[in-house]
Short mmCIF file of C-alpha atoms in Angstrom, two decimals:
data_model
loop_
_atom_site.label_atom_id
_atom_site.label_comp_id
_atom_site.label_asym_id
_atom_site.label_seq_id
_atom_site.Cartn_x
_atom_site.Cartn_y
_atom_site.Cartn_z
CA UNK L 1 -151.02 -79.82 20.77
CA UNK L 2 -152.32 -76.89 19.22
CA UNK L 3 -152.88 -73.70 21.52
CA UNK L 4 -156.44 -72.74 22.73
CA UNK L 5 -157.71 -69.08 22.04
CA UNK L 6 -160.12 -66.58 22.90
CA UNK L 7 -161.14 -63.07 21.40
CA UNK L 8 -162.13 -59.97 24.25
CA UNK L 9 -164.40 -57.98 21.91
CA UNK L 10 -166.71 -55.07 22.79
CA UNK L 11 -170.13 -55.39 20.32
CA UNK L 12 -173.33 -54.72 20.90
CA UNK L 13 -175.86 -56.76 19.35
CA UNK L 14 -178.01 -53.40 17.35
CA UNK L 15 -181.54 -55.16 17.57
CA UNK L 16 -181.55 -55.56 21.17
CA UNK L 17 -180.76 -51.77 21.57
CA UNK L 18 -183.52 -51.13 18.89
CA UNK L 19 -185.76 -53.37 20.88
CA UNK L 20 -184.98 -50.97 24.18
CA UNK L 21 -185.43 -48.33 22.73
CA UNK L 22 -189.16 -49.27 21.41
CA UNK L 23 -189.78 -50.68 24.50
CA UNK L 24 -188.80 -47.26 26.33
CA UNK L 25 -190.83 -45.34 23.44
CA UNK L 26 -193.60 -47.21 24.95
CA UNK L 27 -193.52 -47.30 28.29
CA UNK L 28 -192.93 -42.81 28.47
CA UNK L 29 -195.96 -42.73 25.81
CA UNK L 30 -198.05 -44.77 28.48
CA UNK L 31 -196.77 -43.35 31.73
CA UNK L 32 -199.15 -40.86 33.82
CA UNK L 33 -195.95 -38.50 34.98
CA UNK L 34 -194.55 -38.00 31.16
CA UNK L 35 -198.30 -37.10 29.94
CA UNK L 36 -198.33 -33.65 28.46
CA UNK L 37 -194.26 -32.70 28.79
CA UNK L 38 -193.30 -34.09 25.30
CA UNK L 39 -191.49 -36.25 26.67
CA UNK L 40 -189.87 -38.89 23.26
CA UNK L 41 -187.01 -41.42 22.68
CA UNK L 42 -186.01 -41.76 18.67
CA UNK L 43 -183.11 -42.90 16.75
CA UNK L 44 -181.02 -39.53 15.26
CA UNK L 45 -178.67 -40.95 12.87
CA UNK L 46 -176.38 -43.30 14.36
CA UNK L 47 -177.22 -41.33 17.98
CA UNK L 48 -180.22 -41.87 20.62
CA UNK L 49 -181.82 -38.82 20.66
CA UNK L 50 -183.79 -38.13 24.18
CA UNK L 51 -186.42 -34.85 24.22
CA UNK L 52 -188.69 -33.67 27.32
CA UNK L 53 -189.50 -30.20 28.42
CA UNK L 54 -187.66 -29.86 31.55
CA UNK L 55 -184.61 -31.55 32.71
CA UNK L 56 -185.49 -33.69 35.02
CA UNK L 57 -188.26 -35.30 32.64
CA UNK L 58 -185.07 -36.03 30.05
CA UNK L 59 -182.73 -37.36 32.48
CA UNK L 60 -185.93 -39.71 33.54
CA UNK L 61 -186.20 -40.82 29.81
CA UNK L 62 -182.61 -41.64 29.84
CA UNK L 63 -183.17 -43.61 33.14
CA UNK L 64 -186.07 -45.76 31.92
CA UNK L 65 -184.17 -46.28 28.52
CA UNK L 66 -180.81 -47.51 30.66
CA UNK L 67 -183.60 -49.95 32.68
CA UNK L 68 -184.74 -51.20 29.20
CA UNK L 69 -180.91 -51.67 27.74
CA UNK L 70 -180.57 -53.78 31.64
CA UNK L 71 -183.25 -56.34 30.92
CA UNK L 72 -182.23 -56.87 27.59
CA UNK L 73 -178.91 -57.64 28.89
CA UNK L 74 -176.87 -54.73 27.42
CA UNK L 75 -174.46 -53.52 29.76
CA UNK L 76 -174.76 -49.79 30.46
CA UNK L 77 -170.78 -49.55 29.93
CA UNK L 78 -171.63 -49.35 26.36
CA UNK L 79 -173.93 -46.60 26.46
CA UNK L 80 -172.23 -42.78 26.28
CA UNK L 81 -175.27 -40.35 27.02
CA UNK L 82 -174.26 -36.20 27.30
CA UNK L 83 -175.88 -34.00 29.29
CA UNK L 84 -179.43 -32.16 28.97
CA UNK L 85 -178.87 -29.39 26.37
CA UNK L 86 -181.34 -26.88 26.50
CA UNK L 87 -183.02 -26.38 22.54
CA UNK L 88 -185.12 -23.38 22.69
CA UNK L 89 -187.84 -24.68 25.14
CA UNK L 90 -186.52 -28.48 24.92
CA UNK L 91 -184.11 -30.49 26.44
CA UNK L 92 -182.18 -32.66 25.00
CA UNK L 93 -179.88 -35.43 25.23
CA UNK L 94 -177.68 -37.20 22.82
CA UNK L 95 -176.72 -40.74 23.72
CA UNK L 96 -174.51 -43.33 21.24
CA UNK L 97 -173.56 -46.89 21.29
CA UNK L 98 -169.91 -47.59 21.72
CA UNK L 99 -168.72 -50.72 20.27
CA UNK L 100 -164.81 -52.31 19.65
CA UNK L 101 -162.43 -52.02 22.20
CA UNK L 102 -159.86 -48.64 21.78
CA UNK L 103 -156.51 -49.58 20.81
CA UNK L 104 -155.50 -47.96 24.18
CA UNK L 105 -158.13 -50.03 25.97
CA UNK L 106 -156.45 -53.22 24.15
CA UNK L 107 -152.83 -52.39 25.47
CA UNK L 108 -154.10 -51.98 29.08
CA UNK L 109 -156.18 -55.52 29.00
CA UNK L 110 -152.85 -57.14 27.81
CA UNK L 111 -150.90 -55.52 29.92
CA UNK L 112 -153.23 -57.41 33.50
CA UNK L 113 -153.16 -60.21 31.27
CA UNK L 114 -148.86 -60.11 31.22
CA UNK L 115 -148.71 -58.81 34.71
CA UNK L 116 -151.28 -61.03 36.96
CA UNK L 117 -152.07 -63.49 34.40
CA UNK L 118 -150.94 -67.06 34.25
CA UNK L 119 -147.19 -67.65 32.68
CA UNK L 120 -147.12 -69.19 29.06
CA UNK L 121 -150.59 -66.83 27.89
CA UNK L 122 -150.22 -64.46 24.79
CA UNK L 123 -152.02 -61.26 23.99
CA UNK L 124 -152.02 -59.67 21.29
CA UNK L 125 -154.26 -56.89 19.59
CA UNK L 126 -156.00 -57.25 16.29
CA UNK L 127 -157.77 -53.98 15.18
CA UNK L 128 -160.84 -53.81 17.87
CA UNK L 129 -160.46 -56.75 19.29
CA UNK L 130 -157.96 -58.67 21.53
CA UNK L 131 -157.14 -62.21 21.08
CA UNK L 132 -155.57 -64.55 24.02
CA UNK L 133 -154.10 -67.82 23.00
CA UNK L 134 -152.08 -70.17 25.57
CA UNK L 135 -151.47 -74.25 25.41
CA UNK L 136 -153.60 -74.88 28.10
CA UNK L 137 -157.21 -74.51 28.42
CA UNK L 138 -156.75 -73.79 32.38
CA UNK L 139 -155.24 -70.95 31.79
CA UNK L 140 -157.17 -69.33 29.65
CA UNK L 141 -160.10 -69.74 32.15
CA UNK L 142 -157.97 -67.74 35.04
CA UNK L 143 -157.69 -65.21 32.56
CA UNK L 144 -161.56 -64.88 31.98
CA UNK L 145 -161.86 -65.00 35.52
CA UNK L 146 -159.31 -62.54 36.43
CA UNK L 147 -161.15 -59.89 33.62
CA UNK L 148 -164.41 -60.46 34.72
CA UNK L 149 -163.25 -59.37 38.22
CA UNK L 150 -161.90 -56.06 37.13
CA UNK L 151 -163.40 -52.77 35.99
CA UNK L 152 -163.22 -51.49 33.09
CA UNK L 153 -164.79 -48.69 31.58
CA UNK L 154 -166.25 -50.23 28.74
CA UNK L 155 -168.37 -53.44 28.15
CA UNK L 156 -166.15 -56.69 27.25
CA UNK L 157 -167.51 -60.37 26.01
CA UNK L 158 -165.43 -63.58 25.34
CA UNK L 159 -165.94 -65.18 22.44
CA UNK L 160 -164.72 -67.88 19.55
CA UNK L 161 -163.42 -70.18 22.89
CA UNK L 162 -161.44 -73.21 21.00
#
């Protein structure tokens, strides 16, 4: 029988965090407490570029964007926001979108999956993602299980299960 496989990737599907962010765009041009602070949420590039007049009013941008990113079911893991910057009377905030898993990231994942993982289950690391093959389907189910119990510091999904 041929062995059963699964890829750990880290990708974040781009419309849904466009989505957020027009949602969050919305919601501080309509809100009564970010009325008259310039408060704004706007793509920069490939960054997430968060402006307000004080610091507080930025960091609660960044909070009702992470809200938005929740409901749309993108985990905050893959979100890296700095801190308020002050820009002559602005503050800002860069944020960015990490996706694929870091080839250091990839050895440590294989390394629970070698260690507390079920016998007979191969890892093995292909560019930004990690794939997990074993001859029986059972096993590769523990390992899913065993991954989703553990935290890591960036945002993992399972997929092309055969």
């Amino acid at each position: 029988m041929a062995d059963s496989s699964f890829d750990i990737v880290s990708k974040v599907e781009r419309q849904e965090v466009d989505n957020a962010l027009n949602q969050a765009a919305k919601e501080i041009s309509q809100r009564y407490d970010f009325k008259g602070v310039g408060a704004s949420i706007s793509w920069s590039g490939e960054k997430i570029l968060m402006e307000a007049n004080s610091e507080d009013r930025v960091k609660a941008v960044l909070d009702v964007f992470q809200s938005k990113l929740i409901k749309r079911g993108i985990s905050l893991k893959a979100l890296e926001a700095g801190e308020p910057q002050l820009s002559g009377k602005e503050y800002k905030i860069f944020a960015s979108i990490q996706e694929g898993i870091s080839q250091e990231n990839a050895k440590k994942v294989a390394k629970i999956i070698r260690d507390e993982g079920p016998k007979g289950v191969k890892a093995q690391v292909q560019g930004e993602e990690l794939r997990v093959s074993s001859k029986s389907r059972d096993d590769l189910q523990a390992v899913i299980a065993l991954l989703k119990g553990k935290d890591f510091d960036f945002a993992m999904q399972f997929v092309n299960y055969r």
